[in-house]
Amino acid sequence: MEKEDFEIIPEVISLPFRKTVKGRIYVRTMDFIDFLGFLSFYKTKINETFEYVHIKDNVVKIVDKSFMIQTCLYWLENNFENYSNQGFTMKDVTEAWVSKIRILMDERTLYFMPTIEIELHLDTEKESYFYFKNTVVRVDKEAITLIDYRDLNAYVLEEQIINRNFEFPQQELSTLEIPFRKFVSNISNKLNDRIEAFESVIGYLIHRFQNPSKSKAVILLDGAINELNIVSGGSGKSLLTKALSFIRIVCDISGKDFDSRNSFSFQRVTPQTNIVAINDIKEHQNFELFYGRITDGFTISQKYKKDIYIPFSRSPKMLITSNYLLKAPSGNSTERRRYEIEFSEHYGEHLTVFEDFKHYFFDDWDVKQWNEFSMYMMCCTQKYLNTGLIEADSVNLNERRLINDVGIELIEFLDEELVHAKKLHKKELFQTFIKGGYVSNKYLPTQKSFTTRIKKYFDYKGINYRESPSNSKVYFEVVEESTSGNYTTVKDILVDYKTVDTSNKMTRLASKLTEYFTENPKGVLAIDLETTGFDAHMDEIVCMSLTFKKYTGYNIIFPKLKTKILDFIQPIIPFL
């Protein structure tokens, strides 16, 4: 156990050891409990579980019974001479302690330890905090400042503390040669807009605040089209993930063995985890299975243990690296939960990060380089606080989605078909495809899925099309750019078409006619007579339609008794 330097409190306390009249040393149980409190040991509830903790300068260390005993001994070794005049010796005290240690450290005895409620120190929407061994760093939109642990208004768990000291670099950040910043530039293809996007991603992931309207899983992808069986890899995705682990608590999960349907897949995640990183996830993984963990609370299931629930406000952020696109349903449910960014092909089999920089990242860095790395990462957080997640232009995402959703075989088939024809019969096209040996029988689509994939093909390719004729839709017809948008159907026009089948409605129609033709004396009244035959003069009229105003119409239904028809239409006869 690494010993801590405990401050010698100037307060004089009563040791938990007493001497009997006969000179025997003994330990009173409640004296020992008070002594633990003096040494800043408490009981507290963390994540719904009672823990023994040691608190110093707002830093909370979860401890076990062995640590408490060792701390007591350490304190006595360094302070015992202040009490040696009471006739005790360390050997006497140790012997007395050993003889009663089972009772003193029994769970029922420790129930009487002082209990404390602790509020953990968290990031806010506008501020992010980084805990180093020697200081706390506060980052907001305007400044990056140092804070003493004793000045915090809440507690920090020891496991949240980064295991190194931090000091501000002596030069301006822009003048420094920071290897990791150059690495970020390289994976961005040295394009400023992509560098800005990658830096905002880093800032988002290490900012410990969860906004329900902005929570996304970050998906790191190769820029190459691996769906064509040219698996690239080695582009730097794992190195970026590792960099995050030197700033925040990252739970790294191997994607090769990961199964999102297995309730124990996240059993190594803890309530203190800031980022869950699933590295190199398998092909065909369904992104939809992550929806709940991205925007809701996070449940940790462990074998033979009670489930641990982390509320959304303190849940970890999700990072996924993959050589392939994740399968996901199209639509807002996916888009609002997903942020994809592609790595350039700067690194790969042809060039490794070691070959580029001539040293191993992290392992070969000195104190100065660590300070500069920490400062750069915190500046990324500051960038994110100011800009939010910056979207990067797609490199090959659209083409990869086309391959993923449609299939390379169907893409090549449709490319060839559209060279020869712009009007494709759906059923004939389907039969040509399934009988042409483009895919094995095992993977043959149905007519419905085939049609759906053709629509996605047109959408991803940006090809304007329509399904014709409108009633049966048996064809896909490509619409040339020059004529697209010139077709108007009944559905495109808003009309006001009314039925006139009562005397009151007829009276209202007459009033509208009077009003319209008073204002428009040269207006036109169009009438259509519906007869029992084709001769409007000889055949019987059963109803009539009329219009006098654009996008309006009236269908006049005559009474069944012929003798009443003239009376019924009397109000509008002056206009006929």
XYZ file of C-alpha atoms in Angstrom:
576
model
C 0.000 0.000 0.000
C 1.262 3.455 -0.891
C 1.357 5.531 2.293
C -0.255 8.959 2.347
C 1.099 12.022 4.128
C -1.559 12.822 6.704
C -1.536 16.269 8.242
C -0.901 16.284 11.996
C -3.987 17.887 13.410
C -3.025 20.110 16.371
C -6.051 18.895 18.292
C -5.209 16.638 21.282
C -7.320 13.499 21.204
C -7.867 10.580 23.472
C -6.277 7.449 22.091
C -8.547 4.428 21.817
C -6.301 2.574 24.285
C -6.617 2.554 28.020
C -4.744 0.985 30.884
C -6.449 -0.985 33.605
C -5.559 -0.653 37.270
C -3.412 -3.740 36.852
C -1.553 -2.123 33.935
C -3.161 -4.113 31.089
C -3.830 -2.239 27.854
C -7.323 -2.567 26.452
C -9.368 -0.990 23.654
C -12.816 0.496 24.116
C -14.958 -0.016 21.041
C -16.519 3.452 20.880
C -13.121 5.063 21.489
C -11.907 3.259 18.396
C -14.938 4.412 16.382
C -14.220 8.017 17.450
C -10.591 7.532 16.454
C -11.644 6.492 12.929
C -13.698 9.682 12.692
C -10.678 11.698 13.829
C -8.706 10.160 10.968
C -11.456 11.250 8.517
C -12.983 7.829 7.912
C -16.713 7.799 7.247
C -19.547 5.741 5.880
C -21.375 7.146 2.892
C -23.712 6.080 0.126
C -22.228 6.052 -3.355
C -24.346 4.793 -6.241
C -26.931 3.345 -3.855
C -24.267 1.319 -1.997
C -22.775 2.104 1.412
C -18.989 2.439 1.271
C -16.208 3.140 3.750
C -14.397 6.275 2.637
C -11.488 8.458 3.616
C -11.893 12.186 2.903
C -9.130 14.730 2.597
C -9.434 18.160 0.964
C -12.710 17.226 -0.752
C -11.147 14.092 -2.267
C -13.034 10.892 -1.447
C -11.199 7.579 -1.465
C -13.260 4.374 -1.215
C -11.386 2.123 1.218
C -11.573 -1.323 2.771
C -10.964 -2.447 6.340
C -7.305 -3.232 5.683
C -6.668 0.345 4.550
C -8.304 1.690 7.714
C -6.089 -0.496 9.932
C -2.924 0.417 8.031
C -3.795 4.118 8.249
C -4.322 3.871 12.017
C -0.947 2.179 12.434
C 0.738 4.733 10.205
C -0.716 7.592 12.236
C 0.359 5.993 15.502
C 3.895 5.408 14.258
C 4.230 9.099 13.401
C 2.405 10.552 16.430
C 2.795 8.033 19.243
C 5.601 9.902 20.985
C 3.109 12.669 21.808
C 1.270 10.150 24.038
C 4.141 7.987 25.299
C 4.034 9.712 28.689
C 0.805 7.871 29.373
C 2.845 4.714 29.913
C 1.931 3.031 26.604
C 4.365 1.359 24.265
C 3.674 0.640 20.597
C 4.064 -3.052 21.259
C 1.503 -2.914 24.085
C -0.931 -1.029 21.876
C -0.453 -3.354 18.893
C -0.961 -6.450 21.056
C -4.151 -4.995 22.539
C -5.390 -4.104 19.115
C -4.688 -7.502 17.596
C -6.522 -9.236 20.442
C -9.691 -7.263 19.700
C -9.406 -6.549 15.975
C -12.097 -9.036 14.982
C -14.657 -7.230 17.142
C -13.445 -3.741 16.196
C -13.654 -4.359 12.439
C -16.858 -6.371 12.544
C -19.582 -4.988 10.267
C -21.918 -4.570 13.223
C -19.299 -2.460 15.031
C -18.652 -0.291 11.974
C -22.373 0.497 11.761
C -21.566 3.130 14.401
C -18.998 4.943 12.239
C -19.867 8.545 11.462
C -22.016 8.759 8.306
C -21.712 11.588 5.817
C -23.678 12.562 2.732
C -21.455 13.485 -0.181
C -22.382 15.386 -3.324
C -20.079 14.547 -6.205
C -18.502 17.340 -8.201
C -19.843 17.296 -11.771
C -19.518 19.204 -15.014
C -22.247 21.656 -15.957
C -23.562 22.715 -19.338
C -21.192 25.696 -19.365
C -18.198 24.365 -17.388
C -15.980 21.301 -17.438
C -13.510 20.235 -14.735
C -10.341 18.175 -14.952
C -8.804 16.724 -11.796
C -5.022 16.388 -11.610
C -2.911 15.291 -8.636
C -1.881 18.834 -7.776
C -4.807 20.943 -8.949
C -8.246 21.152 -10.497
C -8.611 22.846 -13.887
C -11.873 24.618 -14.733
C -12.715 25.172 -18.397
C -15.472 27.490 -19.596
C -16.130 29.371 -22.835
C -13.784 32.240 -21.986
C -11.016 30.891 -19.762
C -9.054 27.942 -18.382
C -8.195 28.407 -14.699
C -6.659 26.493 -11.803
C -8.601 25.750 -8.603
C -7.506 24.218 -5.297
C -9.360 21.049 -4.276
C -10.263 22.690 -0.960
C -12.160 25.425 -2.829
C -14.536 23.031 -4.575
C -18.166 23.053 -3.475
C -18.498 19.271 -3.772
C -16.444 16.080 -3.536
C -14.199 14.353 -6.067
C -13.731 10.585 -6.101
C -10.062 9.644 -6.070
C -10.451 7.412 -9.130
C -11.480 10.493 -11.127
C -8.084 12.109 -10.558
C -5.665 11.974 -13.506
C -2.449 10.354 -12.323
C -0.125 13.249 -13.105
C 0.432 16.888 -12.189
C -0.466 19.776 -14.437
C 1.072 23.185 -15.037
C 0.277 25.682 -17.763
C 2.766 25.509 -20.679
C 5.101 28.467 -20.683
C 4.449 29.253 -24.370
C 1.296 30.084 -26.245
C -0.437 26.897 -27.376
C -0.383 27.965 -31.038
C 3.454 28.141 -30.986
C 3.969 24.657 -29.511
C 4.826 21.487 -31.422
C 2.274 19.124 -29.890
C 2.481 15.613 -31.387
C -1.153 14.762 -30.718
C -2.373 17.993 -32.311
C -0.354 17.158 -35.425
C -1.877 13.658 -35.354
C -5.378 15.209 -35.335
C -4.374 17.373 -38.292
C -3.136 14.305 -40.186
C -6.291 12.241 -39.649
C -8.234 15.308 -40.865
C -6.235 15.352 -44.121
C -4.909 18.724 -42.932
C -8.232 20.371 -43.832
C -9.185 23.121 -41.377
C -12.914 22.352 -41.339
C -12.226 18.686 -40.545
C -9.648 19.597 -37.874
C -12.314 21.786 -36.245
C -14.778 18.876 -36.385
C -12.353 16.377 -34.816
C -11.448 18.826 -32.044
C -15.134 19.393 -31.287
C -15.608 15.606 -31.085
C -12.787 15.321 -28.534
C -14.266 18.198 -26.539
C -17.746 16.643 -26.605
C -16.514 13.260 -25.373
C -14.481 14.592 -22.444
C -17.156 17.060 -21.334
C -19.047 15.148 -18.618
C -22.379 16.903 -19.079
C -25.257 15.078 -20.764
C -27.760 17.198 -22.687
C -30.817 15.108 -23.641
C -31.327 17.084 -26.847
C -27.683 16.770 -27.951
C -26.627 13.325 -26.756
C -25.045 11.296 -29.567
C -22.903 8.231 -30.016
C -19.682 9.199 -31.777
C -18.763 6.696 -34.502
C -15.188 6.800 -35.826
C -14.855 5.333 -39.332
C -12.174 4.794 -41.943
C -12.403 7.083 -44.933
C -11.837 4.122 -47.273
C -14.808 2.129 -48.588
C -14.212 -1.072 -46.639
C -17.570 -2.457 -47.802
C -15.825 -3.349 -51.075
C -13.791 -5.917 -49.091
C -10.763 -3.659 -48.972
C -10.526 -3.538 -45.174
C -8.136 -0.766 -44.279
C -7.671 -0.233 -40.526
C -4.644 1.327 -38.849
C -5.988 4.813 -39.545
C -5.630 6.021 -35.947
C -9.054 5.318 -34.433
C -7.674 3.272 -31.520
C -4.975 5.831 -30.773
C -7.540 8.615 -30.472
C -9.564 6.435 -28.099
C -6.462 5.751 -26.015
C -5.730 9.484 -25.821
C -9.147 10.066 -24.254
C -8.292 7.535 -21.510
C -5.463 9.798 -20.290
C -8.007 12.536 -19.578
C -11.194 10.701 -18.560
C -12.203 7.260 -17.280
C -12.731 5.122 -20.379
C -14.143 1.605 -20.380
C -12.606 -0.035 -23.445
C -14.685 -2.951 -24.775
C -13.497 -5.208 -27.577
C -15.919 -5.013 -30.473
C -14.912 -8.423 -31.805
C -16.627 -10.227 -28.913
C -19.285 -7.602 -28.266
C -22.946 -8.588 -28.420
C -25.373 -5.742 -27.701
C -28.129 -8.290 -26.961
C -26.096 -9.790 -24.111
C -27.097 -8.065 -20.863
C -23.567 -8.573 -19.466
C -21.785 -6.879 -22.378
C -21.292 -3.726 -20.286
C -20.421 -5.416 -16.971
C -16.989 -3.707 -16.797
C -18.595 -0.259 -16.916
C -18.734 1.471 -13.520
C -20.766 4.456 -12.288
C -17.565 6.515 -12.580
C -17.001 5.642 -16.259
C -17.078 8.752 -18.451
C -16.775 7.130 -21.880
C -17.743 3.637 -23.048
C -15.568 2.843 -26.070
C -16.470 -0.165 -28.212
C -13.405 -0.732 -30.349
C -13.486 -2.285 -33.805
C -17.115 -3.380 -33.638
C -18.213 -6.287 -35.827
C -19.665 -5.852 -39.302
C -23.493 -5.692 -39.569
C -23.889 -4.451 -35.977
C -27.348 -2.922 -35.496
C -27.039 0.635 -34.209
C -30.711 0.669 -33.190
C -29.856 -1.569 -30.197
C -27.855 1.327 -28.688
C -30.703 3.861 -28.770
C -31.674 3.484 -25.101
C -28.121 3.758 -23.755
C -27.475 6.933 -25.744
C -30.491 8.991 -24.688
C -31.748 7.250 -21.529
C -30.174 6.043 -18.305
C -27.466 3.358 -18.343
C -28.002 0.003 -16.615
C -24.985 -2.135 -15.686
C -25.730 -5.847 -15.311
C -23.094 -7.985 -13.622
C -23.193 -11.703 -13.007
C -24.452 -12.655 -9.554
C -24.780 -8.992 -8.564
C -27.581 -6.492 -8.348
C -28.027 -4.256 -11.408
C -26.616 -0.748 -11.129
C -28.607 2.062 -12.728
C -26.844 5.279 -13.742
C -29.262 8.158 -14.370
C -28.908 9.864 -17.751
C -27.397 13.018 -16.232
C -24.361 10.988 -15.067
C -24.347 8.286 -17.734
C -21.217 7.721 -19.862
C -20.917 8.908 -23.423
C -20.737 6.310 -26.176
C -17.831 5.970 -28.612
C -17.774 3.311 -31.340
C -14.937 2.603 -33.761
C -15.578 0.478 -36.828
C -14.207 -0.462 -40.208
C -17.793 -0.665 -41.469
C -20.968 1.403 -41.325
C -23.365 0.333 -38.597
C -26.747 -0.821 -39.815
C -29.496 1.565 -38.752
C -33.023 2.477 -39.835
C -33.189 5.734 -41.759
C -34.928 8.674 -40.152
C -34.677 11.149 -37.313
C -34.489 8.502 -34.563
C -31.101 7.461 -35.912
C -29.758 10.831 -37.023
C -30.339 12.551 -33.683
C -28.400 9.814 -31.895
C -25.489 9.384 -34.305
C -22.410 11.445 -35.169
C -20.136 9.849 -37.761
C -16.723 11.143 -38.755
C -14.224 9.606 -41.159
C -10.452 9.348 -40.739
C -8.239 10.242 -43.664
C -5.981 7.633 -45.235
C -2.850 9.387 -43.934
C -2.091 6.352 -41.725
C -2.358 2.710 -42.654
C -0.135 -0.114 -43.805
C 1.980 2.402 -45.707
C 2.653 4.629 -42.650
C 2.251 4.107 -38.893
C 2.096 6.803 -36.242
C 5.459 5.613 -34.872
C 7.092 5.894 -38.297
C 5.636 9.376 -38.699
C 6.666 10.791 -35.306
C 9.706 8.574 -34.527
C 8.486 7.897 -30.988
C 5.716 6.061 -29.165
C 2.840 8.292 -28.145
C 2.213 8.502 -24.375
C 4.991 6.065 -23.356
C 7.847 8.282 -24.570
C 6.482 11.645 -23.464
C 8.165 13.773 -20.810
C 6.449 16.075 -18.290
C 6.494 19.012 -20.712
C 4.820 17.002 -23.487
C 2.179 15.686 -21.073
C 1.363 19.243 -19.960
C 1.036 20.368 -23.565
C -1.150 17.368 -24.441
C -3.423 18.059 -21.439
C -3.695 21.725 -22.371
C -4.593 20.880 -25.977
C -7.313 18.433 -24.890
C -8.824 21.006 -22.532
C -8.768 23.571 -25.343
C -10.793 21.082 -27.410
C -13.367 21.110 -24.617
C -13.395 24.891 -24.680
C -13.958 24.763 -28.440
C -16.895 22.393 -27.952
C -18.433 24.646 -25.283
C -18.371 27.476 -27.802
C -19.379 25.687 -30.993
C -21.025 22.398 -30.063
C -20.385 19.390 -32.301
C -19.195 20.584 -35.691
C -20.395 18.473 -38.610
C -17.702 17.363 -41.052
C -18.396 16.979 -44.755
C -18.782 13.370 -45.804
C -15.863 11.692 -47.564
C -17.454 8.409 -48.626
C -20.378 8.072 -46.222
C -23.095 8.456 -48.853
C -21.542 5.877 -51.165
C -20.981 3.495 -48.254
C -24.611 3.828 -47.161
C -25.664 3.100 -50.740
C -23.591 -0.112 -50.714
C -24.776 -0.990 -47.217
C -28.499 -0.503 -47.902
C -28.753 -1.521 -51.559
C -25.902 -3.970 -52.134
C -23.069 -3.722 -54.628
C -24.664 -6.375 -56.906
C -27.930 -4.462 -57.279
C -26.059 -1.167 -57.725
C -24.061 -2.559 -60.631
C -27.221 -4.141 -62.101
C -29.186 -0.864 -61.987
C -26.260 1.163 -63.324
C -26.233 -1.099 -66.371
C -30.023 -1.124 -66.830
C -30.297 2.669 -66.719
C -27.807 2.981 -69.557
C -30.314 1.289 -71.887
C -33.670 2.458 -70.521
C -35.171 5.206 -68.408
C -38.468 3.440 -67.853
C -38.240 0.165 -65.924
C -41.059 -2.306 -65.335
C -40.837 -3.342 -61.687
C -41.787 -7.004 -62.047
C -39.777 -7.560 -65.205
C -36.773 -5.869 -63.620
C -37.101 -8.097 -60.550
C -37.285 -11.261 -62.661
C -34.234 -10.213 -64.678
C -32.251 -9.650 -61.487
C -33.124 -12.861 -59.645
C -32.636 -15.003 -62.785
C -29.428 -13.287 -63.812
C -27.221 -14.909 -61.177
C -26.282 -11.619 -59.564
C -26.630 -13.052 -56.038
C -26.879 -16.592 -54.683
C -30.304 -18.081 -53.980
C -29.670 -17.670 -50.256
C -29.649 -13.870 -50.577
C -32.366 -13.358 -53.206
C -34.655 -10.441 -52.294
C -38.439 -10.449 -52.349
C -40.307 -8.222 -54.775
C -41.115 -5.829 -51.918
C -37.547 -5.550 -50.591
C -36.235 -5.293 -54.157
C -38.539 -2.329 -54.846
C -37.549 -0.664 -51.558
C -33.850 -1.009 -52.386
C -34.372 0.503 -55.850
C -35.978 3.550 -54.231
C -32.968 3.883 -51.905
C -30.697 3.588 -54.943
C -32.461 6.523 -56.607
C -32.396 8.561 -53.373
C -28.680 8.003 -52.653
C -27.761 8.654 -56.299
C -29.895 11.803 -56.380
C -31.875 10.530 -59.379
C -35.311 12.077 -59.877
C -37.933 9.461 -60.614
C -41.623 8.791 -60.495
C -43.733 5.671 -60.289
C -46.173 5.413 -63.208
C -48.976 5.198 -64.055
C -50.353 6.854 -60.920
C -53.036 4.221 -60.329
C -50.947 1.021 -60.636
C -47.339 2.243 -60.295
C -45.911 -0.691 -62.228
C -42.992 1.338 -63.655
C -40.036 3.326 -62.339
C -39.520 6.238 -64.705
C -36.442 8.444 -64.518
C -37.320 12.134 -64.825
C -34.775 14.232 -66.666
C -33.529 17.362 -64.888
C -35.046 19.705 -67.465
C -38.562 18.334 -67.029
C -38.573 17.484 -63.358
C -41.038 19.472 -61.339
C -43.249 20.390 -64.349
C -45.880 17.756 -63.634
C -48.969 18.842 -61.772
C -51.527 16.407 -60.410
C -54.877 16.897 -58.658
C -53.068 16.287 -55.371
C -50.924 19.375 -55.996
C -53.936 21.736 -56.191
C -56.045 22.949 -53.306
C -59.706 23.056 -54.351
C -63.004 23.963 -52.677
C -65.626 21.607 -54.135
C -69.068 21.535 -52.534
C -72.318 19.606 -52.968
C -75.638 21.511 -53.262
C -78.511 19.215 -52.362
C -80.833 21.332 -50.148
C -82.813 24.554 -50.574
C -80.642 26.387 -48.023
C -77.469 25.450 -49.878
C -79.031 26.576 -53.139
C -79.925 29.951 -51.590
C -76.332 30.376 -50.351
C -75.017 29.481 -53.830
C -77.263 32.134 -55.400
C -75.900 34.726 -52.942
C -72.300 33.835 -53.872
C -73.144 34.104 -57.584
C -74.734 37.507 -57.057
C -71.769 38.773 -55.034
C -69.191 37.482 -57.531
C -70.818 38.773 -60.730
C -71.576 42.160 -59.127
C -67.821 42.581 -58.590
C -66.895 40.814 -61.848
C -69.552 41.659 -64.462
C -67.413 40.082 -67.206
C -66.902 36.886 -65.229
C -67.569 33.475 -66.773
C -69.932 30.817 -65.487
C -69.028 27.280 -66.582
C -71.751 24.630 -66.453
C -71.544 20.863 -66.917
C -74.786 18.892 -67.308
C -74.881 15.209 -66.369
C -77.504 13.367 -68.454
C -78.772 9.808 -68.814
C -77.281 9.695 -72.309
C -74.932 11.624 -74.592
C -77.443 14.161 -75.919
C -77.887 17.044 -73.513
C -80.932 18.300 -75.520
C -82.870 15.071 -75.783
C -81.754 13.013 -72.772
C -82.834 13.533 -69.211
C -80.660 15.796 -66.995
C -79.959 14.219 -63.599
C -77.556 16.788 -62.084
C -75.321 19.697 -62.989
C -71.988 21.154 -61.940
C -70.890 24.744 -62.193
C -67.925 26.941 -61.389
C -67.305 30.652 -61.637
C -64.195 31.092 -59.519
C -60.770 29.486 -59.788
C -60.343 26.303 -57.720
C -64.017 26.288 -56.646
C -66.894 24.102 -57.833
C -70.475 23.154 -57.002
C -72.188 19.846 -57.742
C -76.000 20.368 -57.808
C -77.995 17.237 -57.039
C -81.559 17.433 -58.377
C -84.572 16.260 -56.324
C -85.904 12.789 -57.167
C -89.334 14.246 -58.041
C -89.000 15.878 -61.456
C -91.767 18.337 -60.699
C -89.662 19.949 -57.996
C -86.474 20.457 -60.059
C -87.435 23.883 -61.443
C -88.446 25.127 -58.005
C -85.186 23.827 -56.585
C -82.941 25.637 -59.090
C -85.113 28.773 -59.250
C -82.649 30.948 -57.234
C -79.854 30.480 -59.786
C -81.926 30.528 -63.029
C -81.108 34.256 -63.631
C -77.459 33.250 -64.016
C -78.033 30.320 -66.368
